[in-house]
PDB file of N, CA, C and O in Angstrom:
ATOM      1  N   MET A1002       0.858  -1.189  -0.142  1.00  0.00           N
ATOM      2  CA  MET A1002      -0.028  -0.092  -0.043  1.00  0.00           C
ATOM      3  C   MET A1002       0.994   1.202  -0.209  1.00  0.00           C
ATOM      4  O   MET A1002       1.855   1.235   0.871  1.00  0.00           O
ATOM      5  N   PRO A1003       0.635   2.148  -0.932  1.00  0.00           N
ATOM      6  CA  PRO A1003       1.543   3.207  -1.010  1.00  0.00           C
ATOM      7  C   PRO A1003       1.319   4.349   0.331  1.00  0.00           C
ATOM      8  O   PRO A1003       0.222   4.330   0.868  1.00  0.00           O
ATOM      9  N   LYS A1004       2.316   4.893   0.700  1.00  0.00           N
ATOM     10  CA  LYS A1004       2.471   5.786   1.724  1.00  0.00           C
ATOM     11  C   LYS A1004       1.607   7.123   1.479  1.00  0.00           C
ATOM     12  O   LYS A1004       1.591   7.605   0.301  1.00  0.00           O
ATOM     13  N   LEU A1005       0.518   7.582   2.266  1.00  0.00           N
ATOM     14  CA  LEU A1005      -0.171   8.689   2.044  1.00  0.00           C
ATOM     15  C   LEU A1005       0.468   9.990   2.310  1.00  0.00           C
ATOM     16  O   LEU A1005       1.372   9.990   3.115  1.00  0.00           O
ATOM     17  N   LYS A1006       0.293  10.873   1.412  1.00  0.00           N
ATOM     18  CA  LYS A1006       0.729  12.221   1.689  1.00  0.00           C
ATOM     19  C   LYS A1006       0.274  12.866   2.934  1.00  0.00           C
ATOM     20  O   LYS A1006      -0.845  12.877   2.974  1.00  0.00           O
ATOM     21  N   PRO A1007       0.862  13.484   3.551  1.00  0.00           N
ATOM     22  CA  PRO A1007       0.449  14.346   4.793  1.00  0.00           C
ATOM     23  C   PRO A1007      -0.250  15.497   4.468  1.00  0.00           C
ATOM     24  O   PRO A1007       0.143  16.060   3.316  1.00  0.00           O
ATOM     25  N   SER A1008      -1.325  15.935   5.040  1.00  0.00           N
ATOM     26  CA  SER A1008      -1.914  17.028   4.708  1.00  0.00           C
ATOM     27  C   SER A1008      -1.093  18.264   4.763  1.00  0.00           C
ATOM     28  O   SER A1008      -0.114  18.237   5.371  1.00  0.00           O
ATOM     29  N   PRO A1009      -1.493  19.472   4.217  1.00  0.00           N
ATOM     30  CA  PRO A1009      -0.425  20.520   4.069  1.00  0.00           C
ATOM     31  C   PRO A1009      -0.249  21.211   5.580  1.00  0.00           C
ATOM     32  O   PRO A1009       0.848  21.567   5.838  1.00  0.00           O
ATOM     33  N   ILE A1010      -1.320  21.022   6.451  1.00  0.00           N
ATOM     34  CA  ILE A1010      -1.019  21.432   7.718  1.00  0.00           C
ATOM     35  C   ILE A1010      -0.106  20.681   8.656  1.00  0.00           C
ATOM     36  O   ILE A1010       0.841  21.254   9.236  1.00  0.00           O
ATOM     37  N   LYS A1011      -0.301  19.373   8.317  1.00  0.00           N
ATOM     38  CA  LYS A1011       0.686  18.417   9.059  1.00  0.00           C
ATOM     39  C   LYS A1011       2.046  18.570   8.667  1.00  0.00           C
ATOM     40  O   LYS A1011       2.972  18.449   9.436  1.00  0.00           O
ATOM     41  N   ALA A1012       2.131  18.762   7.249  1.00  0.00           N
ATOM     42  CA  ALA A1012       3.540  18.843   6.511  1.00  0.00           C
ATOM     43  C   ALA A1012       4.070  20.189   7.176  1.00  0.00           C
ATOM     44  O   ALA A1012       5.374  20.110   7.475  1.00  0.00           O
ATOM     45  N   ALA A1013       3.316  21.182   7.208  1.00  0.00           N
ATOM     46  CA  ALA A1013       3.980  22.600   7.848  1.00  0.00           C
ATOM     47  C   ALA A1013       4.324  22.452   9.295  1.00  0.00           C
ATOM     48  O   ALA A1013       5.314  22.923   9.613  1.00  0.00           O
ATOM     49  N   ALA A1014       3.618  21.782  10.138  1.00  0.00           N
ATOM     50  CA  ALA A1014       3.800  21.532  11.531  1.00  0.00           C
ATOM     51  C   ALA A1014       5.136  20.579  11.683  1.00  0.00           C
ATOM     52  O   ALA A1014       5.777  20.907  12.508  1.00  0.00           O
ATOM     53  N   GLU A1015       5.250  19.709  10.711  1.00  0.00           N
ATOM     54  CA  GLU A1015       6.525  18.871  10.912  1.00  0.00           C
ATOM     55  C   GLU A1015       7.846  19.636  10.461  1.00  0.00           C
ATOM     56  O   GLU A1015       8.835  19.610  11.168  1.00  0.00           O
ATOM     57  N   ILE A1016       7.523  20.755   9.560  1.00  0.00           N
ATOM     58  CA  ILE A1016       8.602  21.473   9.090  1.00  0.00           C
ATOM     59  C   ILE A1016       9.215  22.416  10.226  1.00  0.00           C
ATOM     60  O   ILE A1016      10.282  22.373  10.457  1.00  0.00           O
ATOM     61  N   VAL A1017       8.017  22.938  10.927  1.00  0.00           N
ATOM     62  CA  VAL A1017       8.438  23.701  12.231  1.00  0.00           C
ATOM     63  C   VAL A1017       9.254  22.955  13.106  1.00  0.00           C
ATOM     64  O   VAL A1017      10.174  23.567  13.699  1.00  0.00           O
ATOM     65  N   GLN A1018       8.738  21.817  13.474  1.00  0.00           N
ATOM     66  CA  GLN A1018       9.558  21.046  14.505  1.00  0.00           C
ATOM     67  C   GLN A1018      10.826  20.752  14.177  1.00  0.00           C
ATOM     68  O   GLN A1018      11.710  20.701  14.862  1.00  0.00           O
ATOM     69  N   GLN A1019      10.952  20.386  12.805  1.00  0.00           N
ATOM     70  CA  GLN A1019      12.337  20.083  12.385  1.00  0.00           C
ATOM     71  C   GLN A1019      13.285  21.320  12.371  1.00  0.00           C
ATOM     72  O   GLN A1019      14.381  21.241  12.930  1.00  0.00           O
ATOM     73  N   ASN A1020      12.716  22.470  12.155  1.00  0.00           N
ATOM     74  CA  ASN A1020      13.477  23.654  12.286  1.00  0.00           C
ATOM     75  C   ASN A1020      13.894  24.112  13.795  1.00  0.00           C
ATOM     76  O   ASN A1020      14.832  24.497  14.062  1.00  0.00           O
ATOM     77  N   ILE A1021      13.077  23.782  14.694  1.00  0.00           N
ATOM     78  CA  ILE A1021      13.092  23.981  16.002  1.00  0.00           C
ATOM     79  C   ILE A1021      14.373  23.108  16.514  1.00  0.00           C
ATOM     80  O   ILE A1021      15.302  23.501  17.274  1.00  0.00           O
ATOM     81  N   LYS A1022      14.272  21.875  16.238  1.00  0.00           N
ATOM     82  CA  LYS A1022      15.236  20.981  16.685  1.00  0.00           C
ATOM     83  C   LYS A1022      16.662  21.241  16.000  1.00  0.00           C
ATOM     84  O   LYS A1022      17.921  21.258  16.520  1.00  0.00           O
ATOM     85  N   ALA A1023      16.741  21.744  14.523  1.00  0.00           N
ATOM     86  CA  ALA A1023      17.866  22.025  13.977  1.00  0.00           C
ATOM     87  C   ALA A1023      18.460  23.269  14.693  1.00  0.00           C
ATOM     88  O   ALA A1023      19.720  23.391  14.859  1.00  0.00           O
ATOM     89  N   ARG A1024      17.773  24.289  14.840  1.00  0.00           N
ATOM     90  CA  ARG A1024      18.208  25.450  15.282  1.00  0.00           C
ATOM     91  C   ARG A1024      18.756  25.314  16.810  1.00  0.00           C
ATOM     92  O   ARG A1024      19.573  25.988  17.356  1.00  0.00           O
ATOM     93  N   GLY A1025      18.003  24.422  17.579  1.00  0.00           N
ATOM     94  CA  GLY A1025      18.167  24.421  18.899  1.00  0.00           C
ATOM     95  C   GLY A1025      19.559  23.701  19.061  1.00  0.00           C
ATOM     96  O   GLY A1025      20.282  23.881  20.052  1.00  0.00           O
ATOM     97  N   ALA A1026      19.871  22.839  18.089  1.00  0.00           N
ATOM     98  CA  ALA A1026      21.352  22.320  18.202  1.00  0.00           C
ATOM     99  C   ALA A1026      22.490  23.244  18.015  1.00  0.00           C
ATOM    100  O   ALA A1026      23.562  23.028  18.860  1.00  0.00           O
ATOM    101  N   TYR A1027      22.161  24.495  17.431  1.00  0.00           N
ATOM    102  CA  TYR A1027      23.126  25.410  17.344  1.00  0.00           C
ATOM    103  C   TYR A1027      23.392  25.932  18.798  1.00  0.00           C
ATOM    104  O   TYR A1027      24.513  26.436  19.155  1.00  0.00           O
ATOM    105  N   PHE A1028      22.472  25.808  19.617  1.00  0.00           N
ATOM    106  CA  PHE A1028      22.517  26.512  21.070  1.00  0.00           C
ATOM    107  C   PHE A1028      22.792  25.261  22.165  1.00  0.00           C
ATOM    108  O   PHE A1028      22.466  25.337  23.325  1.00  0.00           O
ATOM    109  N   ASN A1029      23.090  24.267  21.362  1.00  0.00           N
ATOM    110  CA  ASN A1029      23.569  22.948  22.354  1.00  0.00           C
ATOM    111  C   ASN A1029      22.287  22.395  22.999  1.00  0.00           C
ATOM    112  O   ASN A1029      22.362  21.780  24.051  1.00  0.00           O
ATOM    113  N   CYS A1030      21.085  22.488  22.460  1.00  0.00           N
ATOM    114  CA  CYS A1030      19.940  21.921  23.042  1.00  0.00           C
ATOM    115  C   CYS A1030      19.898  20.387  22.350  1.00  0.00           C
ATOM    116  O   CYS A1030      19.769  20.328  21.201  1.00  0.00           O
ATOM    117  N   ARG A1031      20.037  19.626  23.192  1.00  0.00           N
ATOM    118  CA  ARG A1031      20.001  18.210  22.530  1.00  0.00           C
ATOM    119  C   ARG A1031      18.893  17.371  23.129  1.00  0.00           C
ATOM    120  O   ARG A1031      18.466  16.283  22.540  1.00  0.00           O
ATOM    121  N   THR A1032      18.379  17.636  24.512  1.00  0.00           N
ATOM    122  CA  THR A1032      17.497  16.917  25.108  1.00  0.00           C
ATOM    123  C   THR A1032      16.133  17.741  25.191  1.00  0.00           C
ATOM    124  O   THR A1032      16.160  18.894  25.103  1.00  0.00           O
ATOM    125  N   GLU A1033      15.080  17.094  25.619  1.00  0.00           N
ATOM    126  CA  GLU A1033      13.619  17.810  25.876  1.00  0.00           C
ATOM    127  C   GLU A1033      14.027  18.787  26.933  1.00  0.00           C
ATOM    128  O   GLU A1033      13.295  19.860  27.000  1.00  0.00           O
ATOM    129  N   ARG A1034      14.870  18.403  27.960  1.00  0.00           N
ATOM    130  CA  ARG A1034      14.897  19.353  29.133  1.00  0.00           C
ATOM    131  C   ARG A1034      15.744  20.524  28.522  1.00  0.00           C
ATOM    132  O   ARG A1034      15.328  21.760  29.033  1.00  0.00           O
ATOM    133  N   ASP A1035      16.669  20.327  27.746  1.00  0.00           N
ATOM    134  CA  ASP A1035      17.442  21.464  27.118  1.00  0.00           C
ATOM    135  C   ASP A1035      16.471  22.472  26.477  1.00  0.00           C
ATOM    136  O   ASP A1035      16.597  23.785  26.634  1.00  0.00           O
ATOM    137  N   PHE A1036      15.681  21.956  25.491  1.00  0.00           N
ATOM    138  CA  PHE A1036      14.751  22.508  24.923  1.00  0.00           C
ATOM    139  C   PHE A1036      13.742  23.503  25.616  1.00  0.00           C
ATOM    140  O   PHE A1036      13.577  24.648  25.296  1.00  0.00           O
ATOM    141  N   ALA A1037      13.043  22.720  26.602  1.00  0.00           N
ATOM    142  CA  ALA A1037      12.159  23.303  27.532  1.00  0.00           C
ATOM    143  C   ALA A1037      12.836  24.393  28.341  1.00  0.00           C
ATOM    144  O   ALA A1037      12.304  25.521  28.432  1.00  0.00           O
ATOM    145  N   ALA A1038      14.110  24.280  28.808  1.00  0.00           N
ATOM    146  CA  ALA A1038      14.571  25.392  29.468  1.00  0.00           C
ATOM    147  C   ALA A1038      15.049  26.537  28.633  1.00  0.00           C
ATOM    148  O   ALA A1038      14.752  27.742  29.110  1.00  0.00           O
ATOM    149  N   LYS A1039      15.334  26.390  27.354  1.00  0.00           N
ATOM    150  CA  LYS A1039      15.716  27.619  26.450  1.00  0.00           C
ATOM    151  C   LYS A1039      14.458  28.238  26.108  1.00  0.00           C
ATOM    152  O   LYS A1039      14.453  29.539  26.125  1.00  0.00           O
ATOM    153  N   PHE A1040      13.294  27.383  26.070  1.00  0.00           N
ATOM    154  CA  PHE A1040      12.003  28.173  25.839  1.00  0.00           C
ATOM    155  C   PHE A1040      11.166  28.779  27.023  1.00  0.00           C
ATOM    156  O   PHE A1040      10.114  29.191  26.789  1.00  0.00           O
ATOM    157  N   GLY A1041      11.621  28.302  28.097  1.00  0.00           N
ATOM    158  CA  GLY A1041      10.928  28.868  29.503  1.00  0.00           C
ATOM    159  C   GLY A1041       9.668  27.973  29.630  1.00  0.00           C
ATOM    160  O   GLY A1041       8.720  28.639  29.931  1.00  0.00           O
ATOM    161  N   MET A1042       9.742  26.779  29.254  1.00  0.00           N
ATOM    162  CA  MET A1042       8.433  25.968  29.569  1.00  0.00           C
ATOM    163  C   MET A1042       8.779  24.659  30.152  1.00  0.00           C
ATOM    164  O   MET A1042      10.007  24.313  30.304  1.00  0.00           O
ATOM    165  N   SER A1043       7.874  24.032  30.858  1.00  0.00           N
ATOM    166  CA  SER A1043       8.223  22.828  31.586  1.00  0.00           C
ATOM    167  C   SER A1043       8.711  21.648  30.399  1.00  0.00           C
ATOM    168  O   SER A1043       8.210  21.845  29.245  1.00  0.00           O
ATOM    169  N   GLN A1044       9.108  20.527  30.853  1.00  0.00           N
ATOM    170  CA  GLN A1044       9.577  19.453  29.947  1.00  0.00           C
ATOM    171  C   GLN A1044       8.411  18.794  29.464  1.00  0.00           C
ATOM    172  O   GLN A1044       8.504  18.385  28.246  1.00  0.00           O
ATOM    173  N   SER A1045       7.438  18.687  30.204  1.00  0.00           N
ATOM    174  CA  SER A1045       6.272  18.006  29.696  1.00  0.00           C
ATOM    175  C   SER A1045       5.503  18.688  28.744  1.00  0.00           C
ATOM    176  O   SER A1045       5.097  18.232  27.850  1.00  0.00           O
ATOM    177  N   THR A1046       5.435  19.977  28.994  1.00  0.00           N
ATOM    178  CA  THR A1046       4.860  20.914  27.840  1.00  0.00           C
ATOM    179  C   THR A1046       5.675  20.804  26.639  1.00  0.00           C
ATOM    180  O   THR A1046       4.950  20.599  25.556  1.00  0.00           O
ATOM    181  N   TYR A1047       6.946  21.047  26.713  1.00  0.00           N
ATOM    182  CA  TYR A1047       7.826  20.734  25.377  1.00  0.00           C
ATOM    183  C   TYR A1047       7.673  19.489  24.624  1.00  0.00           C
ATOM    184  O   TYR A1047       7.346  19.481  23.699  1.00  0.00           O
ATOM    185  N   HIS A1048       7.522  18.245  25.412  1.00  0.00           N
ATOM    186  CA  HIS A1048       7.299  17.013  25.071  1.00  0.00           C
ATOM    187  C   HIS A1048       6.000  17.030  24.202  1.00  0.00           C
ATOM    188  O   HIS A1048       5.840  16.323  23.183  1.00  0.00           O
ATOM    189  N   ASP A1049       4.978  17.497  24.846  1.00  0.00           N
ATOM    190  CA  ASP A1049       3.500  17.465  24.345  1.00  0.00           C
ATOM    191  C   ASP A1049       3.775  18.055  22.835  1.00  0.00           C
ATOM    192  O   ASP A1049       2.979  17.684  21.968  1.00  0.00           O
ATOM    193  N   LYS A1050       4.336  19.264  22.812  1.00  0.00           N
ATOM    194  CA  LYS A1050       4.495  20.003  21.494  1.00  0.00           C
ATOM    195  C   LYS A1050       5.153  19.338  20.523  1.00  0.00           C
ATOM    196  O   LYS A1050       4.843  19.475  19.304  1.00  0.00           O
ATOM    197  N   SER A1051       6.333  18.713  20.819  1.00  0.00           N
ATOM    198  CA  SER A1051       7.296  18.283  20.045  1.00  0.00           C
ATOM    199  C   SER A1051       6.663  16.946  19.459  1.00  0.00           C
ATOM    200  O   SER A1051       7.001  16.453  18.354  1.00  0.00           O
ATOM    201  N   THR A1052       5.715  16.164  20.224  1.00  0.00           N
ATOM    202  CA  THR A1052       5.300  14.868  19.891  1.00  0.00           C
ATOM    203  C   THR A1052       4.104  15.176  18.930  1.00  0.00           C
ATOM    204  O   THR A1052       3.685  14.333  17.974  1.00  0.00           O
ATOM    205  N   GLU A1053       3.501  16.425  19.152  1.00  0.00           N
ATOM    206  CA  GLU A1053       2.357  16.695  18.238  1.00  0.00           C
ATOM    207  C   GLU A1053       2.544  18.384  18.003  1.00  0.00           C
ATOM    208  O   GLU A1053       1.722  19.124  18.553  1.00  0.00           O
ATOM    209  N   PRO A1054       3.221  18.672  16.745  1.00  0.00           N
ATOM    210  CA  PRO A1054       3.523  19.918  16.626  1.00  0.00           C
ATOM    211  C   PRO A1054       2.257  20.699  16.062  1.00  0.00           C
ATOM    212  O   PRO A1054       2.473  22.068  16.127  1.00  0.00           O
ATOM    213  N   ARG A1055       1.171  20.252  15.858  1.00  0.00           N
ATOM    214  CA  ARG A1055      -0.098  20.847  15.492  1.00  0.00           C
ATOM    215  C   ARG A1055      -0.446  21.568  16.669  1.00  0.00           C
ATOM    216  O   ARG A1055      -1.588  22.634  16.786  1.00  0.00           O
ATOM    217  N   LYS A1056      -0.028  21.315  18.035  1.00  0.00           N
ATOM    218  CA  LYS A1056      -0.568  21.827  19.380  1.00  0.00           C
ATOM    219  C   LYS A1056       0.116  23.129  19.495  1.00  0.00           C
ATOM    220  O   LYS A1056      -0.121  24.014  20.595  1.00  0.00           O
ATOM    221  N   TRP A1057       1.363  23.596  18.882  1.00  0.00           N
ATOM    222  CA  TRP A1057       2.075  24.904  19.092  1.00  0.00           C
ATOM    223  C   TRP A1057       0.850  26.038  18.927  1.00  0.00           C
ATOM    224  O   TRP A1057       0.130  25.977  18.036  1.00  0.00           O
ATOM    225  N   LYS A1058       1.002  27.055  19.709  1.00  0.00           N
ATOM    226  CA  LYS A1058       0.079  28.278  19.587  1.00  0.00           C
ATOM    227  C   LYS A1058       1.093  29.371  19.147  1.00  0.00           C
ATOM    228  O   LYS A1058       2.210  29.256  19.224  1.00  0.00           O
ATOM    229  N   LEU A1059       0.433  30.142  18.491  1.00  0.00           N
ATOM    230  CA  LEU A1059       1.194  31.244  17.745  1.00  0.00           C
ATOM    231  C   LEU A1059       2.052  32.141  18.779  1.00  0.00           C
ATOM    232  O   LEU A1059       3.161  32.281  18.405  1.00  0.00           O
ATOM    233  N   GLU A1060       1.481  32.355  19.976  1.00  0.00           N
ATOM    234  CA  GLU A1060       2.610  33.024  21.166  1.00  0.00           C
ATOM    235  C   GLU A1060       3.739  32.394  21.439  1.00  0.00           C
ATOM    236  O   GLU A1060       4.858  32.897  21.807  1.00  0.00           O
ATOM    237  N   GLU A1061       3.412  30.957  21.638  1.00  0.00           N
ATOM    238  CA  GLU A1061       4.645  30.036  21.976  1.00  0.00           C
ATOM    239  C   GLU A1061       5.644  29.984  20.635  1.00  0.00           C
ATOM    240  O   GLU A1061       6.850  30.029  20.947  1.00  0.00           O
ATOM    241  N   LEU A1062       5.124  29.818  19.546  1.00  0.00           N
ATOM    242  CA  LEU A1062       6.130  30.007  18.498  1.00  0.00           C
ATOM    243  C   LEU A1062       6.980  31.302  18.444  1.00  0.00           C
ATOM    244  O   LEU A1062       8.093  31.141  17.948  1.00  0.00           O
ATOM    245  N   VAL A1063       6.383  32.367  18.650  1.00  0.00           N
ATOM    246  CA  VAL A1063       7.015  33.652  18.840  1.00  0.00           C
ATOM    247  C   VAL A1063       8.081  33.528  19.780  1.00  0.00           C
ATOM    248  O   VAL A1063       9.133  34.059  19.527  1.00  0.00           O
ATOM    249  N   MET A1064       7.585  33.116  20.989  1.00  0.00           N
ATOM    250  CA  MET A1064       8.652  32.917  21.971  1.00  0.00           C
ATOM    251  C   MET A1064       9.753  31.996  21.638  1.00  0.00           C
ATOM    252  O   MET A1064      10.934  32.304  21.787  1.00  0.00           O
ATOM    253  N   VAL A1065       9.504  30.935  20.924  1.00  0.00           N
ATOM    254  CA  VAL A1065      10.647  30.039  20.581  1.00  0.00           C
ATOM    255  C   VAL A1065      11.559  30.668  19.588  1.00  0.00           C
ATOM    256  O   VAL A1065      12.600  30.724  19.445  1.00  0.00           O
ATOM    257  N   ALA A1066      10.899  31.207  18.576  1.00  0.00           N
ATOM    258  CA  ALA A1066      11.636  32.107  17.341  1.00  0.00           C
ATOM    259  C   ALA A1066      12.541  32.992  18.240  1.00  0.00           C
ATOM    260  O   ALA A1066      13.715  33.317  17.884  1.00  0.00           O
ATOM    261  N   MET A1067      12.082  33.666  19.269  1.00  0.00           N
ATOM    262  CA  MET A1067      13.008  34.880  19.920  1.00  0.00           C
ATOM    263  C   MET A1067      13.998  34.134  20.679  1.00  0.00           C
ATOM    264  O   MET A1067      15.180  34.559  20.726  1.00  0.00           O
ATOM    265  N   ALA A1068      13.884  32.986  21.256  1.00  0.00           N
ATOM    266  CA  ALA A1068      14.643  32.114  21.955  1.00  0.00           C
ATOM    267  C   ALA A1068      15.977  31.576  21.021  1.00  0.00           C
ATOM    268  O   ALA A1068      17.043  31.626  21.517  1.00  0.00           O
ATOM    269  N   LEU A1069      15.417  31.473  19.920  1.00  0.00           N
ATOM    270  CA  LEU A1069      16.365  30.869  18.867  1.00  0.00           C
ATOM    271  C   LEU A1069      17.076  31.785  17.987  1.00  0.00           C
ATOM    272  O   LEU A1069      17.961  31.520  17.053  1.00  0.00           O
ATOM    273  N   LYS A1070      16.697  33.125  18.178  1.00  0.00           N
ATOM    274  CA  LYS A1070      17.206  34.292  17.414  1.00  0.00           C
ATOM    275  C   LYS A1070      17.131  34.229  16.117  1.00  0.00           C
ATOM    276  O   LYS A1070      18.000  34.419  15.173  1.00  0.00           O
ATOM    277  N   VAL A1071      15.753  33.957  15.650  1.00  0.00           N
ATOM    278  CA  VAL A1071      15.374  33.857  14.260  1.00  0.00           C
ATOM    279  C   VAL A1071      14.063  34.339  13.956  1.00  0.00           C
ATOM    280  O   VAL A1071      13.135  34.482  15.014  1.00  0.00           O
ATOM    281  N   PRO A1072      13.857  35.083  12.841  1.00  0.00           N
ATOM    282  CA  PRO A1072      12.203  35.601  12.735  1.00  0.00           C
ATOM    283  C   PRO A1072      11.283  34.367  12.843  1.00  0.00           C
ATOM    284  O   PRO A1072      11.662  33.214  12.348  1.00  0.00           O
ATOM    285  N   LEU A1073      10.264  34.629  13.192  1.00  0.00           N
ATOM    286  CA  LEU A1073       9.056  33.541  13.231  1.00  0.00           C
ATOM    287  C   LEU A1073       8.882  32.873  11.704  1.00  0.00           C
ATOM    288  O   LEU A1073       8.878  31.677  11.662  1.00  0.00           O
ATOM    289  N   SER A1074       9.146  33.836  10.602  1.00  0.00           N
ATOM    290  CA  SER A1074       8.895  33.258   9.500  1.00  0.00           C
ATOM    291  C   SER A1074       9.872  32.141   8.954  1.00  0.00           C
ATOM    292  O   SER A1074       9.681  31.212   8.380  1.00  0.00           O
ATOM    293  N   TRP A1075      11.125  32.167   9.817  1.00  0.00           N
ATOM    294  CA  TRP A1075      12.304  31.274   9.305  1.00  0.00           C
ATOM    295  C   TRP A1075      11.746  29.958   9.669  1.00  0.00           C
ATOM    296  O   TRP A1075      12.224  28.860   9.304  1.00  0.00           O
ATOM    297  N   LEU A1076      10.991  29.852  10.952  1.00  0.00           N
ATOM    298  CA  LEU A1076      10.455  28.416  11.640  1.00  0.00           C
ATOM    299  C   LEU A1076       9.522  27.902  10.271  1.00  0.00           C
ATOM    300  O   LEU A1076       9.501  26.508  10.417  1.00  0.00           O
ATOM    301  N   MET A1077       8.887  28.565   9.507  1.00  0.00           N
ATOM    302  CA  MET A1077       7.914  28.088   8.769  1.00  0.00           C
ATOM    303  C   MET A1077       8.540  27.641   7.444  1.00  0.00           C
ATOM    304  O   MET A1077       7.876  26.772   6.504  1.00  0.00           O
ATOM    305  N   ILE A1078       9.886  27.733   7.139  1.00  0.00           N
ATOM    306  CA  ILE A1078      10.454  27.386   5.738  1.00  0.00           C
ATOM    307  C   ILE A1078      11.032  26.431   5.736  1.00  0.00           C
ATOM    308  O   ILE A1078      11.917  26.064   6.872  1.00  0.00           O
ATOM    309  N   ASP A1079      10.974  25.385   4.760  1.00  0.00           N
ATOM    310  CA  ASP A1079      11.632  23.922   4.900  1.00  0.00           C
ATOM    311  C   ASP A1079      13.392  24.291   4.343  1.00  0.00           C
ATOM    312  O   ASP A1079      13.483  24.898   3.475  1.00  0.00           O
ATOM    313  N   HIS A1080      14.104  24.220   5.264  1.00  0.00           N
ATOM    314  CA  HIS A1080      15.506  24.413   5.273  1.00  0.00           C
ATOM    315  C   HIS A1080      16.383  23.259   4.882  1.00  0.00           C
ATOM    316  O   HIS A1080      17.581  22.965   4.829  1.00  0.00           O
ATOM    317  N   SER A1081      15.618  22.038   4.824  1.00  0.00           N
ATOM    318  CA  SER A1081      16.418  20.703   4.757  1.00  0.00           C
ATOM    319  C   SER A1081      17.266  20.593   3.455  1.00  0.00           C
ATOM    320  O   SER A1081      18.094  19.846   3.573  1.00  0.00           O
ATOM    321  N   GLY A1082      16.798  21.420   2.522  1.00  0.00           N
ATOM    322  CA  GLY A1082      17.736  21.286   1.152  1.00  0.00           C
ATOM    323  C   GLY A1082      18.866  22.261   1.270  1.00  0.00           C
ATOM    324  O   GLY A1082      19.698  22.150   0.415  1.00  0.00           O
ATOM    325  N   GLU A1083      19.033  22.933   2.185  1.00  0.00           N
ATOM    326  CA  GLU A1083      20.082  24.047   2.196  1.00  0.00           C
ATOM    327  C   GLU A1083      21.504  23.175   2.509  1.00  0.00           C
ATOM    328  O   GLU A1083      21.508  22.315   3.302  1.00  0.00           O
ATOM    329  N   ILE A1084      22.645  23.693   1.918  1.00  0.00           N
ATOM    330  CA  ILE A1084      23.965  23.166   2.293  1.00  0.00           C
ATOM    331  C   ILE A1084      24.408  23.991   3.581  1.00  0.00           C
ATOM    332  O   ILE A1084      24.373  25.129   3.684  1.00  0.00           O
ATOM    333  N   LYS A1085      24.988  22.963   4.466  1.00  0.00           N
ATOM    334  CA  LYS A1085      25.401  23.646   5.554  1.00  0.00           C
ATOM    335  C   LYS A1085      27.059  23.740   5.758  1.00  0.00           C
ATOM    336  O   LYS A1085      27.698  22.687   5.104  1.00  0.00           O
ATOM    337  N   GLU A1086      27.594  24.749   6.042  1.00  0.00           N
ATOM    338  CA  GLU A1086      29.003  24.949   6.135  1.00  0.00           C
ATOM    339  C   GLU A1086      29.636  24.169   7.332  1.00  0.00           C
ATOM    340  O   GLU A1086      29.051  24.073   8.521  1.00  0.00           O
ATOM    341  N   VAL A1087      30.835  23.573   7.175  1.00  0.00           N
ATOM    342  CA  VAL A1087      31.418  22.756   8.134  1.00  0.00           C
ATOM    343  C   VAL A1087      32.431  23.596   8.832  1.00  0.00           C
ATOM    344  O   VAL A1087      33.186  24.391   8.343  1.00  0.00           O
TER     345      VAL A1087
END
């Protein structure tokens, strides 16, 4: 059976979560505890958002973008094809 294509909303939510993880690595965030501390939220709240990215609220995403020092729009763009410098 062929794999179903995710809905546009689900695909966008997954991109946001991938970007949070990728940018968090720049700030040495490796665990849920690290991310939660960086974003000023409890570990359980971060876990809930990371396992179901559609639960992020706009206010939370703005705070995440500020903590990661990127514009909110950066979180929404797929950066997976970009070449990273070593």
